[in-house]
Every structure is written in C-alpha cells, then in structure tokens.
Amino acid sequence: MEKYRGLSPAQFFHRNKEIAGFSNPARALYQTVRELVENSLDATETHGILPDIRIEISLDPNNSERVTVKVTDNGTGIPIHEIPNVFGRVFYGSKYVVRQTRGVFGLGVKMAVLYAQMTTAQPIYVKSAPVNSEFIGEYLLYIDVDKNIPHILRMRIRKKDNPKVHGTSVRLTLEGSWVQAKKRIEEYIKRTALIAPYATIRFKTPEEEVVFKRVTKKLPEPPKIGQYHPKGVDVEVLKELTKNIQDSNTTLREFLVKSFEGVGEKIAQEFLQWAGFDPSLRVKELRLQDLEALASKMRSFEGWRRPRPITLSPIGEELLKEGVRSTLKPSFVKAVTRPPSSYGGHPFIVEVAVAYGGEIPPQDQPMILRFANKMPLLYDEGVDVSRKVVDEIDWSVYKVKFPAPLAVVTHVCSTKIPFKGVGKEAIADVPEIEHELEIAIREAARKLRSYITRMEKLHEIQKKESTIRRYMPEVVAAIAEVASVEPTLLERKLEEILLKELGKKKVEQYVE
Ligand SMILES: Nc1ncnc2c1ncn2[C@@H]1O[C@H](COP(=O)(O)OP(=O)(O)OP(=O)(O)O)[C@@H](O)[C@H]1O
Ligand SMILES: [Mg+2]
C-alpha cells in the first residue's frame, strides 16, 4: 500500500522553492533583496510615509558565497506580537484585503527565511519599532517547516529611546552568488527608483555605496482598503461575507449595498428583480444552492457600477515622467495615465511612458521596462502582456527606425494583478489590460512621432545652414566683386538673414 500524508505550506515551498523565484544562488539573492525591499516600500508609501530604505549586502570574508542581506526602513513597523507569525508562518500577513500593494500572497519574506535556513542554517533577525507603540521588538527565529510555525530562538522587548521612531530592520544570511546577481540587483534598484521617485534608497554593496536620492517629495495618494466588486465573487466569497454578517435580520438588499463595491440601493433593487430574488430575504437563511445562484447572477449582471479606483495608487504622469527623466535620461519622454478600468470585478489602471534618445542605447527592438503595482519585473519578459503589445505595434508608423534608442515603460496597477506565478514576474494577457496598454502606448507613441518629425526637420535646417555656411565665403567674395560692396558688410547682412530665417524655423520645431 502507498503511504499517505499531508504537507504543510512551509514544506510545500521548501520542496518547490523554484516556483517562488528561488531557483539558484544568484536568483535567490535577487529574490531575497526584492522581497525585503517590497515589504519595506509597502510599509512606508502605502501609509503615506516618504520611504527611506537602506539595503546592505555583505559577504562572509571566509566564504563569499555566504551573503548577508539587511534591509532597514522607516515604515509603520509590525505589532510586536505579530512579528513571529509574519516572518515564520507561510501564508500570514496584512495584505489579504482589496487594496493595491506590492505584497499579495503572505509568502515573500518566508521564502527568503526558508531559503536562508535551508542553505546556511541561519535564522532571520528582525527588529521592529511599530508606530503608536512605546516599544521595540527584536527576534531571532526560523520556520518550523513541518508545522509551518515560527520557532523563536531569542527575543527581546525594550522601550524606545525616542517614542516617535518607527520602522523595521531585517537581516538574513543565505547562500547566494553576489557576482552573478549584482547586475540584476542594481538594475532592480535603479528601476525601483524610477517608479518610486519619492523614495530615498541607500544601497551598500561589498564594493561601494550608492544613494538614490528622492527627486520629489510628492507622494501619490495612498490606496484605500475597498470591498469586493459583485463581478468578482464566487460561492466561497459569498460564504465568507455572509458568515461575517452579525445582524441576523440583514436582508439580501442590505447585504449587497453594505458588502460590495459599486452597489447602491437602486442598483441592488434592479439586480434582485432581474435575478429573481426577493430583496427582503434574510441573508442568514440563504442555502448553499441560493448562494451558488446568487454568485452566478452577480457575475453576469451588466448593471453594476464599475469599481472605483480608491483602492489603487498609480504614480501619475508627472511623477512617471520625472522618474524616467532622472533614471533613463532620454531626450524625449511622454507619459500617459489611463482612466481606471476593470476586469472580472478588479479595478486596474495602466500607465505608460515612451522615452527616446538621450542616454538610451540604440537597440534592435524597443527596450521594455515593466512594472506591476510599482514593482519592477525583470524576468520572464517573453511571456508578459507588455512584450506582446509592444511587439504587435508597427513602430515605423511612429517614425522609429531600428536600431533605435527607444524605451517603453509600462505600469499596471490593480488590486489583483494577474501574475503568472508566485514569483511575480510576468502579467497574463488579460484582454482588458492588453487593450488599455495598447491605447496608452499608441497615445504616447503619437507624441513621439511628432517629436521625431520635428527633430528630422531640425536636422534638415541644420544641414541647410551648414551648406550655406560652407559656400558663404565664396558667394560673399563674388558678390562683393560684382557689386563693389564691402565684403564684411555683406557677410554681416547675409549672416543676419540666415539667423533670422533658419532661427525662426528652428524655434518653430522646438515649440510643440
Ligand atoms: N518591513 C516591514 N514593515 C512592516 N510590515 C512588514 C514588513 N515586512 C513584512 N511585513 C508584514 O509581514 C507580512 C508578510 O510579509 P510577506 O512578504 O511574507 O507577505 P506579503 O508582503 O503580505 O505578500 P507577498 O508574498 O506577495 O510578498 C506583510 O503582509 C506585512 O504585514
Ligand atoms: Mg512581501
């Protein structure tokens, strides 16, 4: 007979670490930095705090494959009693709500802890000073993989010296390849600075210290926690929501209005009539088959309002442009933030920037910089929706001739990014997202076309000018001779005409 047993979530990810991006020492180091930095950014900007983040990477002097990563932030901190579970239990966190954050799964940092303890047998060290608390908590812990619970080796709670201080510091030692991961990690941080130009990021490596200083103090409006949209429900969601109803007299109509996004009294009434449900039915009396019918009708009803984008926090055209300018240093950039849209009840916003020239190196195809909920995506570009959309565009329509110094920045923000895996590297080609991306890219590309046209004209004018200048001495000499005028006077006059005529044309090209 076969032997049967269960597997704890920690055991599952211990066995399948590759699916979360921990596939080799270089990638694992990259992923560790990423998970820690993303948690730090969530803990700051999501709560209206200008991020100050410090990343330190150091190598064991006796073994350069043993890498210590430390990330410190000025975020909200973590309630001290929550620290063990947050770092020591797979699928535990504060982000299982309807709100745009980098984190979604409640898994990221635990993968880093698991990988560290698997490869170096080292626990994680956490120090956190939560806001609105007088205390600081310090923990040294690892994950009890069998049970999926934290195993605390040491802990200490002490009073804050300064009650206003808040933030978290996390330190891990793993087997990693700094030499191989360096480039990617640097690129990741550079791109993080692009999409979060309001963050200051200090990055200390074994070789140097680089500071990405914030280029603006403008923080986008933080996202708010929202509710499910009726288009996105299934039976399980309904079961959970109805279970949470306290008042047993709550009617179906009240339930819809109170528990969902985009449902007012009028729409609730219209829907219930359309779906054939009695609005005064008590929610607590609904049976499983009623929930099933309700879920199915809710998904197919077309009269709901679209989800409001209060749960989202795009960075906006101005900040995106600023971020692109300071990191890519192009000579042209156009940013487009699309109005909110939705798929399957999930709100989303697409932002795009098209950058050209300047310090962007010419390449055979457009360079794509992908972002999802302000996270740079560096791997699996080939299967991402952005690649698909960019490839389907005929860039010659926009006067781009390859090799060209062209970069396309795409940012999708949503309460539910359709990632293709838990490593969060590629976005699936959901038709609604694809459509919005295409509209945004084309809009920006049209501006690029007029920029290129202007530059071409400018180039022509300059060519003309240089030709005229080349023949000017000869012309001046000939006319001076024939008309018996002073050559210097003639030259000055010609120069004046040249500057006036061509200068006017040049200015016309510069002004949009
Ligand atoms: N630096 C930090 N500051 C404040 N809270 C943090 C920090 N790091 C982690 N947390 C808390 O720990 C929880 C778990 O983090 P973890 O990275 O495992 O999951 P997540 O960020 O929720 O989702 P994901 O798996 O997508 O990263 C977070 O939800 C957050 O509440
Ligand atoms: Mg996380």
XYZ file of C-alpha atoms and ligand atoms in Angstrom:
544
model
C 0.000 0.000 0.000
C 1.047 3.614 -0.616
C 1.703 5.714 2.466
C -0.403 8.865 2.713
C 0.315 12.102 4.495
C -0.262 15.833 4.280
C 2.184 18.601 3.537
C 2.387 21.869 5.427
C 2.555 25.092 3.341
C 6.153 25.573 4.510
C 7.020 22.045 3.423
C 5.440 22.665 0.055
C 7.537 25.762 -0.606
C 10.616 24.128 0.840
C 10.220 21.489 -1.861
C 9.156 23.850 -4.622
C 11.193 26.962 -3.974
C 11.742 27.484 -7.722
C 8.145 28.481 -8.326
C 8.639 31.438 -5.997
C 11.804 32.534 -7.803
C 14.395 30.851 -5.569
C 15.877 28.649 -8.254
C 19.640 29.145 -7.858
C 22.077 31.126 -5.676
C 22.045 34.190 -7.948
C 18.311 34.308 -8.426
C 17.713 33.542 -4.732
C 19.822 36.519 -3.712
C 17.977 38.747 -6.157
C 14.609 37.474 -4.932
C 15.592 37.952 -1.273
C 16.510 41.595 -1.865
C 13.315 42.061 -3.795
C 11.024 40.566 -1.155
C 12.554 42.649 1.621
C 12.577 45.906 -0.344
C 8.995 45.423 -1.493
C 7.818 44.840 2.057
C 9.639 47.990 3.145
C 8.065 50.068 0.391
C 4.612 48.716 1.251
C 5.186 49.605 4.913
C 6.007 53.202 4.015
C 4.252 54.659 0.999
C 1.014 52.675 1.413
C 0.680 54.538 4.722
C 1.674 57.958 3.435
C 5.293 57.817 4.679
C 8.091 59.026 2.355
C 10.268 55.903 2.073
C 13.830 55.902 3.413
C 15.282 52.499 2.724
C 18.715 51.114 3.328
C 19.902 47.916 1.671
C 23.191 46.364 2.735
C 24.836 43.382 1.139
C 27.932 41.895 2.716
C 29.955 38.774 2.055
C 31.395 36.384 4.595
C 35.181 37.042 4.498
C 35.825 33.287 4.636
C 33.190 32.274 2.127
C 31.997 34.737 -0.492
C 29.001 32.530 -1.315
C 27.575 33.285 2.116
C 25.794 36.562 1.684
C 24.130 38.681 4.335
C 21.282 40.945 3.268
C 19.999 43.616 5.587
C 17.119 45.942 4.761
C 16.030 48.776 7.034
C 13.031 51.056 6.572
C 11.160 53.896 8.224
C 7.794 52.179 7.763
C 4.936 51.543 10.145
C 6.736 48.673 11.853
C 4.981 45.466 12.877
C 2.975 44.984 16.083
C 5.452 43.131 18.303
C 3.192 40.134 18.979
C 2.701 39.659 15.212
C 6.414 39.511 14.349
C 6.848 35.733 14.808
C 3.960 34.764 12.519
C 4.710 37.429 9.964
C 8.224 36.051 9.439
C 7.743 32.440 10.452
C 4.462 31.239 9.030
C 3.844 30.751 5.328
C 0.619 32.498 4.298
C 0.389 35.048 7.044
C 0.252 38.786 6.527
C -1.716 42.001 6.459
C -2.310 42.294 2.736
C -5.216 39.911 2.163
C -7.517 42.865 1.517
C -8.822 44.701 -1.527
C -6.031 47.276 -1.911
C -3.094 47.832 -4.246
C 0.127 46.690 -2.590
C 3.269 45.026 -3.806
C 2.647 42.116 -1.480
C -0.271 39.786 -2.118
C 0.468 36.244 -1.077
C 1.722 36.473 2.508
C 4.638 34.383 1.335
C 7.557 36.525 0.138
C 9.660 37.040 3.230
C 9.021 33.483 4.416
C 10.540 32.197 1.168
C 13.636 34.237 1.962
C 13.709 32.846 5.524
C 13.226 29.286 4.263
C 15.977 29.628 1.689
C 18.345 31.115 4.258
C 17.766 28.360 6.789
C 17.979 25.673 4.094
C 21.305 26.872 2.760
C 23.162 28.352 5.746
C 21.136 27.144 8.757
C 20.919 30.765 9.861
C 17.777 32.247 11.430
C 16.311 35.610 10.498
C 16.940 38.619 12.703
C 14.126 41.183 12.903
C 13.964 44.422 14.788
C 10.777 46.424 14.562
C 9.562 49.635 16.129
C 5.828 49.890 15.452
C 4.085 53.259 15.199
C 1.877 54.125 18.147
C 3.898 51.900 20.453
C 6.479 52.695 23.113
C 8.384 49.500 22.465
C 10.838 47.912 20.098
C 10.798 44.165 19.490
C 13.772 42.061 18.440
C 13.506 38.470 17.325
C 15.773 35.758 16.111
C 13.696 32.997 14.577
C 13.394 30.335 11.936
C 10.485 28.431 10.444
C 9.479 25.072 11.844
C 8.922 23.631 8.383
C 6.915 20.570 9.467
C 4.410 22.586 11.419
C 4.584 25.853 9.487
C 5.009 27.862 12.661
C 7.756 30.205 13.857
C 10.452 28.813 16.123
C 11.786 31.635 18.293
C 15.422 31.372 19.313
C 15.683 34.682 21.094
C 13.503 37.707 21.712
C 13.790 40.999 23.495
C 11.359 43.830 24.020
C 12.612 47.191 25.151
C 11.374 50.723 25.446
C 12.029 53.140 22.590
C 14.528 55.889 23.329
C 12.535 58.159 21.087
C 8.817 57.310 21.017
C 8.449 58.878 17.555
C 10.830 56.429 15.872
C 9.253 53.710 13.746
C 10.410 51.195 11.185
C 11.767 47.728 10.662
C 15.130 46.135 10.058
C 15.523 42.596 8.740
C 18.721 40.580 8.344
C 19.241 37.231 6.609
C 22.248 35.143 5.638
C 21.876 32.884 2.630
C 23.925 31.037 0.097
C 23.964 33.379 -2.860
C 26.087 34.470 -5.751
C 26.739 38.184 -5.485
C 28.969 38.171 -8.555
C 26.203 36.764 -10.705
C 23.304 38.624 -9.128
C 24.942 42.047 -8.872
C 23.843 43.416 -12.238
C 20.233 42.366 -11.843
C 20.003 43.678 -8.305
C 21.465 47.012 -9.359
C 19.019 47.181 -12.246
C 16.170 46.284 -9.909
C 17.065 49.102 -7.529
C 17.508 51.581 -10.356
C 14.072 50.709 -11.678
C 12.574 50.909 -8.212
C 13.941 54.446 -8.040
C 12.275 55.157 -11.402
C 8.809 54.032 -10.309
C 9.116 55.446 -6.771
C 10.967 58.740 -7.347
C 9.786 59.887 -3.909
C 11.887 57.201 -2.182
C 15.447 57.556 -0.976
C 17.272 54.262 -1.333
C 20.748 53.702 0.050
C 22.421 50.670 -1.403
C 25.603 49.405 0.170
C 27.418 46.582 -1.579
C 30.770 44.946 -0.791
C 32.317 47.376 -3.298
C 30.560 50.709 -2.888
C 27.643 52.686 -1.564
C 25.157 54.222 -3.975
C 22.426 56.605 -2.925
C 19.295 57.109 -4.994
C 18.029 60.326 -3.529
C 14.364 61.133 -3.883
C 13.819 63.551 -6.736
C 10.467 64.645 -5.372
C 8.636 64.765 -2.068
C 5.296 64.307 -3.779
C 3.818 61.006 -2.689
C 0.901 59.620 -4.721
C -2.359 59.388 -2.804
C -2.085 56.112 -0.817
C -4.558 53.368 -1.750
C -7.550 52.728 0.495
C -8.946 49.364 1.513
C -12.005 48.602 -0.593
C -14.657 45.934 -0.933
C -15.264 43.135 -3.383
C -16.960 44.060 -6.602
C -20.012 41.890 -7.427
C -18.432 40.915 -10.780
C -15.580 39.229 -8.964
C -17.430 36.993 -6.491
C -17.827 33.265 -6.299
C -19.623 30.974 -3.875
C -16.714 30.938 -1.416
C -16.563 34.729 -1.275
C -20.295 34.865 -0.619
C -19.996 32.211 2.089
C -17.280 34.196 3.806
C -19.108 37.527 3.550
C -22.443 36.166 4.746
C -20.721 34.413 7.658
C -19.367 37.781 8.789
C -22.827 39.353 8.906
C -23.614 39.989 12.592
C -27.237 41.056 12.410
C -29.369 38.024 11.579
C -32.136 40.314 10.259
C -29.959 41.677 7.446
C -31.828 41.400 4.160
C -30.343 40.438 0.851
C -30.674 44.005 -0.408
C -28.924 45.415 2.674
C -26.203 42.829 2.313
C -25.490 43.806 -1.296
C -25.372 47.516 -0.522
C -23.195 47.127 2.577
C -20.742 44.473 1.475
C -19.927 45.344 -2.127
C -18.236 47.993 -4.160
C -20.350 49.805 -6.723
C -23.782 48.790 -5.369
C -26.309 51.401 -4.262
C -29.937 50.906 -3.169
C -31.255 51.419 -6.671
C -28.836 49.071 -8.383
C -29.376 46.425 -5.682
C -33.122 46.606 -6.285
C -32.710 46.395 -10.055
C -30.354 43.460 -9.775
C -32.549 41.464 -7.390
C -35.546 41.994 -9.611
C -33.563 40.936 -12.683
C -32.136 37.896 -10.905
C -35.495 36.871 -9.449
C -34.523 37.150 -5.776
C -36.759 38.504 -3.023
C -34.975 41.645 -1.691
C -36.328 41.140 1.816
C -34.938 37.612 2.099
C -32.756 37.192 5.219
C -29.139 36.607 4.258
C -28.640 34.148 7.093
C -31.389 31.977 5.614
C -29.708 31.566 2.240
C -28.811 27.957 1.466
C -25.808 26.820 -0.463
C -27.739 26.474 -3.705
C -29.096 30.023 -3.236
C -25.522 31.311 -2.835
C -24.497 29.473 -5.966
C -27.338 31.034 -7.986
C -26.654 34.432 -6.458
C -22.939 34.311 -7.297
C -23.613 33.296 -10.857
C -26.219 36.042 -11.350
C -23.953 38.634 -9.742
C -21.185 37.807 -12.160
C -23.382 38.037 -15.218
C -25.399 41.180 -14.327
C -24.299 44.078 -16.505
C -25.818 46.918 -14.490
C -23.207 47.255 -11.703
C -21.195 50.413 -11.428
C -17.531 49.988 -12.249
C -15.257 49.533 -9.243
C -13.975 52.918 -8.048
C -10.220 53.289 -8.149
C -9.836 54.390 -4.492
C -8.046 51.122 -3.827
C -5.395 51.988 -6.413
C -2.400 54.268 -6.285
C -0.933 54.974 -9.715
C 2.064 57.269 -9.750
C 0.621 59.701 -12.314
C 2.026 61.221 -15.480
C 4.155 63.883 -13.793
C 5.952 61.542 -11.381
C 6.375 58.879 -14.019
C 7.971 61.414 -16.329
C 10.217 62.638 -13.562
C 11.256 59.092 -12.730
C 12.013 58.278 -16.368
C 13.953 61.516 -16.863
C 16.153 61.033 -13.836
C 16.973 57.374 -14.480
C 16.992 56.901 -18.282
C 17.999 60.467 -19.178
C 16.241 60.474 -22.569
C 15.820 63.489 -24.817
C 12.095 62.809 -25.210
C 9.540 61.356 -22.818
C 5.770 61.206 -22.868
C 3.804 59.630 -20.032
C 0.169 58.578 -20.166
C -2.003 57.526 -17.228
C -5.199 55.914 -18.488
C -8.547 56.329 -16.754
C -9.494 53.442 -14.430
C -10.820 50.274 -15.978
C -11.664 46.810 -14.666
C -11.550 43.122 -15.457
C -13.580 40.465 -13.677
C -14.548 42.989 -10.982
C -10.950 44.032 -10.284
C -10.132 47.671 -10.877
C -6.922 48.491 -12.697
C -5.083 51.446 -14.149
C -2.462 51.332 -16.863
C 0.344 53.868 -17.063
C 2.868 54.087 -19.839
C 5.871 56.204 -20.716
C 7.603 56.242 -24.061
C 11.159 57.572 -23.902
C 13.539 58.213 -26.789
C 17.082 59.363 -27.423
C 19.485 60.836 -24.914
C 21.320 58.189 -22.928
C 19.096 55.305 -24.047
C 21.321 52.970 -26.057
C 20.064 52.136 -29.581
C 18.696 48.609 -29.757
C 17.153 46.316 -32.337
C 13.811 46.281 -30.576
C 12.139 48.547 -28.017
C 13.584 48.228 -24.536
C 10.698 47.436 -22.203
C 10.678 48.364 -18.534
C 7.782 46.591 -16.903
C 6.185 47.408 -13.575
C 3.276 45.919 -11.648
C 1.985 47.709 -8.560
C 5.231 49.695 -8.597
C 7.374 46.552 -8.639
C 9.979 46.273 -11.391
C 9.607 42.982 -13.283
C 12.956 41.809 -14.612
C 12.440 38.176 -15.535
C 10.127 36.324 -17.949
C 9.627 39.303 -20.254
C 8.916 36.987 -23.189
C 5.619 35.794 -21.701
C 4.427 39.148 -20.384
C 1.451 41.030 -21.793
C 3.565 44.188 -22.268
C 6.002 42.392 -24.556
C 3.091 41.085 -26.598
C 1.529 44.531 -27.001
C 4.831 46.281 -27.801
C 5.725 43.609 -30.368
C 2.389 43.933 -32.109
C 2.889 47.639 -32.715
C 4.362 48.648 -36.056
C 6.840 51.230 -34.840
C 7.599 52.519 -38.337
C 4.164 54.175 -38.192
C 5.670 56.330 -35.453
C 8.815 57.000 -37.485
C 11.006 54.780 -35.317
C 13.726 53.052 -37.312
C 15.603 50.276 -35.546
C 18.192 50.114 -34.080
C 16.598 52.919 -32.077
C 17.092 54.449 -28.641
C 13.523 53.608 -27.646
C 12.259 52.604 -24.197
C 8.686 51.739 -23.296
C 7.788 51.820 -19.627
C 4.587 50.033 -18.652
C 2.951 50.102 -15.252
C -0.144 48.105 -14.399
C -1.676 48.713 -11.010
C -4.551 46.706 -9.680
C -5.965 45.151 -6.542
C -5.400 41.879 -8.343
C -2.563 41.709 -10.834
C -2.991 38.546 -12.911
C 0.533 37.251 -12.273
C 1.579 34.074 -13.988
C 3.348 32.745 -10.889
C 4.093 33.394 -7.212
C 7.490 34.792 -8.225
C 5.507 37.796 -9.590
C 7.484 38.221 -12.785
C 5.010 38.213 -15.667
C 1.476 39.513 -16.175
C -1.002 37.343 -18.060
C -2.573 38.686 -21.244
C -5.987 39.577 -19.876
C -7.774 41.219 -22.860
C -8.876 44.308 -20.897
C -5.312 45.006 -19.724
C -3.915 44.328 -23.172
C -6.371 46.805 -24.672
C -5.558 49.578 -22.194
C -1.823 49.062 -22.675
C -2.177 49.366 -26.405
C -4.210 52.571 -26.222
C -1.738 54.126 -23.795
C 1.350 53.153 -25.791
C -0.160 54.400 -29.034
C -1.108 57.703 -27.453
C 2.450 58.237 -26.212
C 3.903 56.984 -29.492
C 1.935 59.579 -31.456
C 3.704 62.268 -29.466
C 6.977 60.531 -30.205
C 6.196 60.644 -33.911
C 5.718 64.403 -33.841
C 8.925 64.740 -31.834
C 10.862 62.677 -34.379
C 9.310 64.684 -37.232
C 10.419 67.896 -35.542
C 13.904 66.540 -34.986
C 14.118 65.498 -38.636
C 13.121 68.990 -39.745
C 15.610 70.493 -37.369
C 18.262 68.260 -38.770
C 17.372 69.403 -42.280
C 17.591 73.038 -41.282
C 20.964 72.439 -39.699
C 22.155 70.687 -42.825
C 20.979 73.584 -44.928
C 22.702 76.016 -42.622
C 25.981 74.215 -42.793
C 25.793 74.042 -46.615
C 25.086 77.757 -46.824
C 27.923 78.483 -44.436
C 30.275 76.381 -46.479
C 29.616 78.438 -49.642
C 29.187 81.765 -47.923
C 32.807 82.995 -48.256
C 32.801 82.294 -51.991
C 29.398 83.913 -52.513
C 30.438 86.942 -50.453
C 33.644 87.343 -52.421
C 31.853 87.040 -55.783
C 29.041 89.467 -54.944
C 31.452 91.921 -53.323
C 33.445 91.947 -56.504
C 30.485 92.287 -58.861
C 28.512 94.797 -56.797
C 31.564 96.596 -55.403
C 30.486 96.416 -51.785
C 32.478 95.938 -48.638
C 32.775 92.124 -48.105
C 32.486 92.297 -44.271
C 29.311 94.339 -44.523
C 27.868 91.837 -46.970
C 28.864 88.981 -44.776
C 27.175 90.524 -41.741
C 23.981 91.099 -43.729
C 23.909 87.547 -45.029
C 24.556 86.219 -41.533
C 21.617 88.255 -40.237
C 19.293 86.866 -42.909
C 20.482 83.345 -42.218
C 19.943 83.601 -38.494
C 16.559 85.203 -38.916
C 15.203 82.732 -41.427
C 16.623 79.487 -40.103
C 16.414 80.560 -36.461
C 12.696 81.153 -36.849
C 12.266 77.693 -38.322
C 14.327 76.148 -35.535
C 12.204 77.778 -32.871
C 9.083 76.505 -34.624
C 10.407 72.973 -34.313
C 11.266 73.264 -30.652
C 7.885 74.612 -29.655
C 5.363 71.803 -29.623
N 9.362 45.812 6.598
C 8.124 45.552 7.016
N 7.391 46.504 7.645
C 6.122 46.270 8.040
N 5.488 45.100 7.855
C 6.150 44.113 7.245
C 7.493 44.276 6.792
N 7.895 43.121 6.237
C 6.851 42.283 6.328
N 5.796 42.870 6.930
C 4.477 42.263 7.231
O 4.659 40.908 7.030
C 3.635 40.367 6.208
C 4.177 39.184 5.463
O 5.160 39.580 4.521
P 5.388 38.691 3.237
O 6.410 39.313 2.396
O 5.640 37.296 3.683
O 3.968 38.687 2.537
P 3.212 39.856 1.779
O 4.123 41.012 1.587
O 1.935 40.098 2.506
O 2.869 39.169 0.382
P 3.921 38.600 -0.720
O 4.031 37.151 -0.501
O 3.268 38.901 -2.009
O 5.205 39.322 -0.511
C 3.212 41.530 5.365
O 1.880 41.345 4.910
C 3.349 42.691 6.329
O 2.216 42.791 7.121
Mg 6.044 40.711 0.722
